Backbone as a chain_set.jsonl record, in Angstrom:
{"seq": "XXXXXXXXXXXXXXXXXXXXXXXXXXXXXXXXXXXXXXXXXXXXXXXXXXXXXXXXXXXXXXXXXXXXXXXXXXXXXXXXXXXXXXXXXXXXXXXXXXXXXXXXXXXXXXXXXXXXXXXXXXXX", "coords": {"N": [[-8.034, 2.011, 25.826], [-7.941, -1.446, 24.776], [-5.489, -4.029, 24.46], [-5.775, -5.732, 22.615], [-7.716, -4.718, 21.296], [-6.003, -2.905, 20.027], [-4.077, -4.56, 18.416], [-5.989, -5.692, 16.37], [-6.496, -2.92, 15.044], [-3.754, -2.653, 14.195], [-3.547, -4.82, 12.35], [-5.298, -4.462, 10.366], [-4.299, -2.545, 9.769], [-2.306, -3.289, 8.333], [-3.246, -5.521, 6.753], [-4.253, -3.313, 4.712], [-2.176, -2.067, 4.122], [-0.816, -4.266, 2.51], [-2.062, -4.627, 0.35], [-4.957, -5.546, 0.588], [-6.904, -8.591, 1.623], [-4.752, -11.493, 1.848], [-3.534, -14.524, 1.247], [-2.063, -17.695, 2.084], [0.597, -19.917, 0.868], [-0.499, -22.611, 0.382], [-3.073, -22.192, 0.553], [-3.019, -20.398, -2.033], [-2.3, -22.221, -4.041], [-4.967, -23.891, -3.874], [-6.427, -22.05, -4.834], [-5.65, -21.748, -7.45], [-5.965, -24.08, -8.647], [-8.586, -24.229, -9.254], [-8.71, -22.687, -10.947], [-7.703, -20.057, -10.907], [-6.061, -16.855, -11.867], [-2.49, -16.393, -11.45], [-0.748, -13.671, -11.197], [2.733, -13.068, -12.156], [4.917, -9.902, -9.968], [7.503, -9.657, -10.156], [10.349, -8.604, -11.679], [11.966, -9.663, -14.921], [14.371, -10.754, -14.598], [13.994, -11.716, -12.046], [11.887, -13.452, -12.604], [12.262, -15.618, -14.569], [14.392, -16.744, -12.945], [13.221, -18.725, -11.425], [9.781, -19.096, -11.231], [6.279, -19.733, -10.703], [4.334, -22.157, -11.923], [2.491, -21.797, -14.371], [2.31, -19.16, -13.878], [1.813, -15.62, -14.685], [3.479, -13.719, -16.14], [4.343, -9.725, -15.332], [5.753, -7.561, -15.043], [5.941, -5.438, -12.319], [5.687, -2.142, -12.511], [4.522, -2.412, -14.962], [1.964, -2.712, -14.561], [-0.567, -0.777, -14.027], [-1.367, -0.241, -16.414], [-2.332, -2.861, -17.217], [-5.168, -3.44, -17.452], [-7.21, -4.268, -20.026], [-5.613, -6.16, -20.942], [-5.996, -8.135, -19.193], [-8.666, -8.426, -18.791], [-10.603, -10.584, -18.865], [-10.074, -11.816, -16.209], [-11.326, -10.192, -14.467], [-13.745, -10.483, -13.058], [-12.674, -13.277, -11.704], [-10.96, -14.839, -9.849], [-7.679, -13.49, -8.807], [-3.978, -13.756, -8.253], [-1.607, -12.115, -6.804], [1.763, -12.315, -6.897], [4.95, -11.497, -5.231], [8.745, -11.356, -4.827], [8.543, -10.613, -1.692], [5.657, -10.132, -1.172], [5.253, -7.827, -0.813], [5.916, -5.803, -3.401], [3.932, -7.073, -4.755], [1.49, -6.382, -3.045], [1.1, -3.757, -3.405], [1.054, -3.819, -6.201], [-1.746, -5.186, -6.03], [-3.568, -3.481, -5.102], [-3.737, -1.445, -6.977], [-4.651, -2.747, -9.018], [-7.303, -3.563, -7.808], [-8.179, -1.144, -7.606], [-8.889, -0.588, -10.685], [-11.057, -2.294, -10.712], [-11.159, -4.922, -10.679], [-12.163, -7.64, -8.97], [-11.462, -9.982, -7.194], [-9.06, -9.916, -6.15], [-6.582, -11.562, -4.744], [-3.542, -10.822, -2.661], [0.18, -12.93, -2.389], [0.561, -14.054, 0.432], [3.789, -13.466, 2.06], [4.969, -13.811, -0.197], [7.149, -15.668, -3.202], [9.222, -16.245, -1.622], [7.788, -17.181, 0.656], [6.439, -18.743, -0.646], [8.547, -20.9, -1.192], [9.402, -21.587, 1.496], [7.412, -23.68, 1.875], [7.985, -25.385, 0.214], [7.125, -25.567, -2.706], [6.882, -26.317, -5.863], [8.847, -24.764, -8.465], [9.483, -23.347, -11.509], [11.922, -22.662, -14.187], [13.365, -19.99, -16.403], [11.536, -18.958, -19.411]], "CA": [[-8.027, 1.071, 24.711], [-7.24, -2.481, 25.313], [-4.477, -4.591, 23.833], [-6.473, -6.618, 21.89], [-7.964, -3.458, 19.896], [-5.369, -2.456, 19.135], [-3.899, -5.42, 18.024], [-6.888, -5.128, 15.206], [-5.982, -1.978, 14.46], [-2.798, -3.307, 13.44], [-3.925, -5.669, 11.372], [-6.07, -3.646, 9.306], [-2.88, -1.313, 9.045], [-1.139, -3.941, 7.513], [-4.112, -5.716, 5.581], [-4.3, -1.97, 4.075], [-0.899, -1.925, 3.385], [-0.744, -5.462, 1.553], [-3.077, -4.681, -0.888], [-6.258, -6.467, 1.072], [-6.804, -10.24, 1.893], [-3.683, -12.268, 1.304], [-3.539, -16.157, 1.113], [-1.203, -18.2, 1.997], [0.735, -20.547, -0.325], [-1.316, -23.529, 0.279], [-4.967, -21.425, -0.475], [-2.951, -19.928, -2.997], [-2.104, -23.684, -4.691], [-6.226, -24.3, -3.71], [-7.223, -21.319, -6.106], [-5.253, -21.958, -9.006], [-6.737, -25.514, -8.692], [-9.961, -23.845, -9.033], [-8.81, -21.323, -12.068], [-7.214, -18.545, -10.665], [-4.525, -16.833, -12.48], [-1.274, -15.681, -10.725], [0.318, -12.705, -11.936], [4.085, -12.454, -10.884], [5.338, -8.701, -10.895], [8.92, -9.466, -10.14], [11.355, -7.931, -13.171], [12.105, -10.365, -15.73], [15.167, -11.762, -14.336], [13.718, -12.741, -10.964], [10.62, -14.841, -13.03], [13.234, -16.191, -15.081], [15.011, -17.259, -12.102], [12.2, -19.397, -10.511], [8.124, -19.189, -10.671], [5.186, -20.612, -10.155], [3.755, -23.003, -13.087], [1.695, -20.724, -15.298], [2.286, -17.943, -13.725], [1.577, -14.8, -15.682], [4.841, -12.219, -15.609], [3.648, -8.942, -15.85], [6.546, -6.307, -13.854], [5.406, -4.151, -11.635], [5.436, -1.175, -13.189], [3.372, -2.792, -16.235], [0.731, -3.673, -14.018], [-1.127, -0.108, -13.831], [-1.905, -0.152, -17.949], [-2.436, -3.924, -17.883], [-6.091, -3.777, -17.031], [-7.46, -4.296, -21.018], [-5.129, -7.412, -20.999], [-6.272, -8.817, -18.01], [-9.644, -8.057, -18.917], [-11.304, -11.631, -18.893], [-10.343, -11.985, -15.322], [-12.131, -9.011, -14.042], [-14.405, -11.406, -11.979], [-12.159, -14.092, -11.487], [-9.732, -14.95, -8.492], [-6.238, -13.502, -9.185], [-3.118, -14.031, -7.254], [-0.258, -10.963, -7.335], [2.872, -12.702, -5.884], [6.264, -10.941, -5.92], [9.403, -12.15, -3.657], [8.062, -10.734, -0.402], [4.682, -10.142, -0.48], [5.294, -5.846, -0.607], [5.831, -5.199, -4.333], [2.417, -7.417, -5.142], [0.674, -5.492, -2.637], [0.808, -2.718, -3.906], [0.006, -4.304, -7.289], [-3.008, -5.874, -6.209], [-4.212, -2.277, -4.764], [-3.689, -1.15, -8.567], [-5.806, -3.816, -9.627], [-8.429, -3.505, -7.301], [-8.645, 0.409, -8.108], [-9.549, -1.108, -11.602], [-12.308, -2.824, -10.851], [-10.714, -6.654, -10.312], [-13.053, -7.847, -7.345], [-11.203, -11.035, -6.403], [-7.789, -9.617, -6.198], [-5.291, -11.732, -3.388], [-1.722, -10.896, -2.324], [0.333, -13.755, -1.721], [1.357, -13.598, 1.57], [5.151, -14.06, 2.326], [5.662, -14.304, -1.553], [7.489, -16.307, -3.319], [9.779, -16.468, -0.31], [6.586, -17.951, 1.64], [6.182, -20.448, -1.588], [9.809, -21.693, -1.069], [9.143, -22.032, 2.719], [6.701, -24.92, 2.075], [8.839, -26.42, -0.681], [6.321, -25.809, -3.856], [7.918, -26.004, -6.907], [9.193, -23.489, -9.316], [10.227, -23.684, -12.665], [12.997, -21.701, -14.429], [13.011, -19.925, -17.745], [10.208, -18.519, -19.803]], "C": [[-7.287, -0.186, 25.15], [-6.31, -3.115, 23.778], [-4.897, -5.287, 22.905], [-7.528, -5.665, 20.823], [-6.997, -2.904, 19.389], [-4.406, -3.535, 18.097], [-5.204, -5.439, 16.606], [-6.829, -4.157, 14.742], [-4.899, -1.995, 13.393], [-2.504, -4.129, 12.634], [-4.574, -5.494, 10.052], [-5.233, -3.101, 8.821], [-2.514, -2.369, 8.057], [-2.487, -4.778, 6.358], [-3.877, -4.576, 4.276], [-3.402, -2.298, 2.952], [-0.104, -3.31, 2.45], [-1.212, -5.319, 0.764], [-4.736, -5.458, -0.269], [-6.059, -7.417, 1.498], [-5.616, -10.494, 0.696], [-4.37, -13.207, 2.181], [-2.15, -16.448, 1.082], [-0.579, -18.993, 0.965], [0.065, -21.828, -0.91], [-3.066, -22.922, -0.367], [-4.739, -20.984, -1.543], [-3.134, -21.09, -4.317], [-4.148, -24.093, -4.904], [-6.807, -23.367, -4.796], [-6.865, -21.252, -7.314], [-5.667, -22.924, -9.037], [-7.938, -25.316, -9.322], [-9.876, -22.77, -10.277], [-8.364, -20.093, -12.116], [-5.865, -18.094, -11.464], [-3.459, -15.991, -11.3], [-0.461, -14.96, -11.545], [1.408, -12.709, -10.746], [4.794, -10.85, -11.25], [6.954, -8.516, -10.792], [9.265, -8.594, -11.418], [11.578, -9.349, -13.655], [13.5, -11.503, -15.256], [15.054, -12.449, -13.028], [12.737, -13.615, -11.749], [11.365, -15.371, -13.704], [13.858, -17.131, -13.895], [14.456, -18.391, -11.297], [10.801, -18.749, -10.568], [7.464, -20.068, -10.725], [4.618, -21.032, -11.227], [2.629, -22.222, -13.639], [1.343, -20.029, -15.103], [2.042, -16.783, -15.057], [2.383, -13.944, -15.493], [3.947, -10.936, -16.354], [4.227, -7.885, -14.511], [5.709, -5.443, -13.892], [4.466, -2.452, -12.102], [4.957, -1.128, -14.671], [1.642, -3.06, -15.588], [-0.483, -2.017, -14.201], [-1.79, 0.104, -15.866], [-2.347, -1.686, -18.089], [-4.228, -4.127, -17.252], [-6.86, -4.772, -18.395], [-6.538, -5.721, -21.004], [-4.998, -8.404, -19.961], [-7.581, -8.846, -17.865], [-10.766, -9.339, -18.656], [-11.211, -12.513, -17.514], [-10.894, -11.104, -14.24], [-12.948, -9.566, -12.82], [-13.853, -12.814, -11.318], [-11.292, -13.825, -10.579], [-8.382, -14.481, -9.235], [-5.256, -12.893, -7.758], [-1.926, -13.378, -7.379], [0.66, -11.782, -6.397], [4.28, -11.566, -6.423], [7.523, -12.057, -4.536], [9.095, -12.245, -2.09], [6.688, -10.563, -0.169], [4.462, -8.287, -1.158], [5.256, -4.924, -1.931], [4.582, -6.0, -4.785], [1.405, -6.972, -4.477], [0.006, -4.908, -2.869], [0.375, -3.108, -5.535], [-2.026, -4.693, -7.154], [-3.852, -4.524, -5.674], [-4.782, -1.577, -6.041], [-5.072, -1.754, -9.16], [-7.448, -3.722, -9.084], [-9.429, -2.221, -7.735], [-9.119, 0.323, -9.521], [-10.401, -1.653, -12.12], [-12.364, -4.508, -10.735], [-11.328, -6.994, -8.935], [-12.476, -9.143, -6.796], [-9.632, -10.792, -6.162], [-7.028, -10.362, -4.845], [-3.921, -11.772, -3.58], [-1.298, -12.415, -1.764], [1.103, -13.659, -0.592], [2.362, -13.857, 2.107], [5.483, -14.145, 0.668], [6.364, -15.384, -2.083], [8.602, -16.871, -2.104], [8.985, -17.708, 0.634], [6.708, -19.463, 1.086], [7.19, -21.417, -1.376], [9.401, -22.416, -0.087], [8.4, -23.511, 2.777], [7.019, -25.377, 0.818], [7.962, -27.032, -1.69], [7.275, -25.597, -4.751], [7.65, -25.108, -7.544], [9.4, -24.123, -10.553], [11.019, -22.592, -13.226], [12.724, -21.245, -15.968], [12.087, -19.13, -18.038], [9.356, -18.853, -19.023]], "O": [[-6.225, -0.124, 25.769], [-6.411, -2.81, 22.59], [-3.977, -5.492, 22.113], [-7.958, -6.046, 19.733], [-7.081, -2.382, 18.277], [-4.1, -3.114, 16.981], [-4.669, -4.837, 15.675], [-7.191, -4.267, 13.57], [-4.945, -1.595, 12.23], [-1.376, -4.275, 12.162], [-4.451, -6.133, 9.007], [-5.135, -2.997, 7.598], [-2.478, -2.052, 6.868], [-2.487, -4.468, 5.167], [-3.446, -4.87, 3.161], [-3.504, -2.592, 1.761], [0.979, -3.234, 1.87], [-0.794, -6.106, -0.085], [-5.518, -5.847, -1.136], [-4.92, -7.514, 1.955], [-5.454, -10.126, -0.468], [-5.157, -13.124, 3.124], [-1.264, -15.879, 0.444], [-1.189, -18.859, -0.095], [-0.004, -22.149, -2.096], [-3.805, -23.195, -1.313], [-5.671, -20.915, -2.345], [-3.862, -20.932, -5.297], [-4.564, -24.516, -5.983], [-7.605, -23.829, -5.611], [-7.564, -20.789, -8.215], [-6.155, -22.842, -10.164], [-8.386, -26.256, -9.979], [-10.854, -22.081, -10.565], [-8.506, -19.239, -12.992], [-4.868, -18.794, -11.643], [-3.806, -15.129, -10.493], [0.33, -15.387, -12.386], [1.396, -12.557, -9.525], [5.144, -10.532, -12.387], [7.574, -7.537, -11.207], [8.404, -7.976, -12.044], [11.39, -10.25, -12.837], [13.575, -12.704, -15.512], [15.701, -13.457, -12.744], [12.862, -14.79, -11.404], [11.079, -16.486, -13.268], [13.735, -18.346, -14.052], [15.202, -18.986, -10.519], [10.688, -17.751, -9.856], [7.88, -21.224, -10.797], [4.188, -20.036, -11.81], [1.687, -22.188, -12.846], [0.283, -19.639, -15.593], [2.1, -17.129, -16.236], [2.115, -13.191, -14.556], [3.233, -10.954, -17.356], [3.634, -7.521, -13.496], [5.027, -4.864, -14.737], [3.337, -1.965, -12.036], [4.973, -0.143, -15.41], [0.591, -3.455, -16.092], [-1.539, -2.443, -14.668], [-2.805, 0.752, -16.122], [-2.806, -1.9, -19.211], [-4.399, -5.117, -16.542], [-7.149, -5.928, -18.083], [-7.382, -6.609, -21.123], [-4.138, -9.278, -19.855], [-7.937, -9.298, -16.777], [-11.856, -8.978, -18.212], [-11.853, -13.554, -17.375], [-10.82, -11.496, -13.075], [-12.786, -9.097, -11.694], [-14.542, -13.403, -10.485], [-10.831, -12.693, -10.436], [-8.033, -15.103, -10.238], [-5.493, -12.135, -6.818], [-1.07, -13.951, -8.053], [0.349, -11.921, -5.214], [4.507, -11.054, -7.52], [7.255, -12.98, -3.766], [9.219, -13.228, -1.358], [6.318, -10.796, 0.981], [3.542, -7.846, -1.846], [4.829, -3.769, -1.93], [3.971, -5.196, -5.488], [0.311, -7.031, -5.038], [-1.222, -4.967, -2.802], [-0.662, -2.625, -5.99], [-3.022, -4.516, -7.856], [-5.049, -4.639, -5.936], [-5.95, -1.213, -6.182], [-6.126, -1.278, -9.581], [-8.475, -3.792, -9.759], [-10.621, -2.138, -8.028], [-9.896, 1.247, -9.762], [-10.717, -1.733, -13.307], [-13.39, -5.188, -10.71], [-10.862, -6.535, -7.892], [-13.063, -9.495, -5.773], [-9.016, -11.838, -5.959], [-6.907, -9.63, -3.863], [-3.258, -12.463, -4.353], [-2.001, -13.061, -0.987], [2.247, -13.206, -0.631], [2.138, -14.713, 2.963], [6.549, -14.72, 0.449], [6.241, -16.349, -1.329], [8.609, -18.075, -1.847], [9.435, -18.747, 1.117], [6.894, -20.574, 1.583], [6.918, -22.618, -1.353], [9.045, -23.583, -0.25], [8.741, -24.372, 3.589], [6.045, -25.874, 0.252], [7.798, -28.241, -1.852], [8.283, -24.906, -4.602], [6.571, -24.518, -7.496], [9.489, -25.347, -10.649], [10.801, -21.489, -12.727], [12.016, -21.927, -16.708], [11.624, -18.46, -17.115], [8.18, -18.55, -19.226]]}, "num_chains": 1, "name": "protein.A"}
């Protein structure tokens, strides 16, 4: 096996283990442009603390009953961010197992979003 298969191997592992295709914060910025909603699943006092402009909060461990209230994006682009990337993952796996066909992780999370110095807002 050469280095370069497995190197794809490893990529898939980790695709897997993200939840699928992730986007960066710039494609992420390009699909809310375009209509996408961004659920954040932090806990209440990290989205409080800083998110992303009409984000949709909706912790973690709400996300596996929130299909019925998420229902009108079913076919639409949606964007699970959390701080690293690892707890929206696994959200957007949730989601997908629901039947959400455009589901992307953001990749690097809000962490990532900082990195290229998008704004946040604080609060509700």
């Amino acid at each position: 096996m050469s280095w370069a298969s497995n190197t794809v191997t490893l990529d898939e592992v980790s695709r897997t283990r993200s939840g699928g295709q992730a986007v960066g914060p710039m494609d992420a910025v390009r699909l809310m442009n375009q209509g996408a909603l961004l659920v954040d699943v932090r806990s209440r006092e990290e989205f409080e603390g800083g998110h992303v402009l009409d984000a949709r909060h909706l912790p973690q461990e709400e996300v596996a009953g929130a299909a019925e209230s998420l229902k009108k994006y079913r076919d639409k682009p949606v964007i699970v961010c959390c701080e690293s990337g690892m707890r929206s993952g696994a959200a957007a796996r949730v989601l997908k197992a629901q039947g959400f066909a455009k589901v992307v992780n953001l990749r690097g999370g809000l962490a990532a979003w900082r990195t290229e110095n998008l704004p946040l807002v604080k609060g509700k």
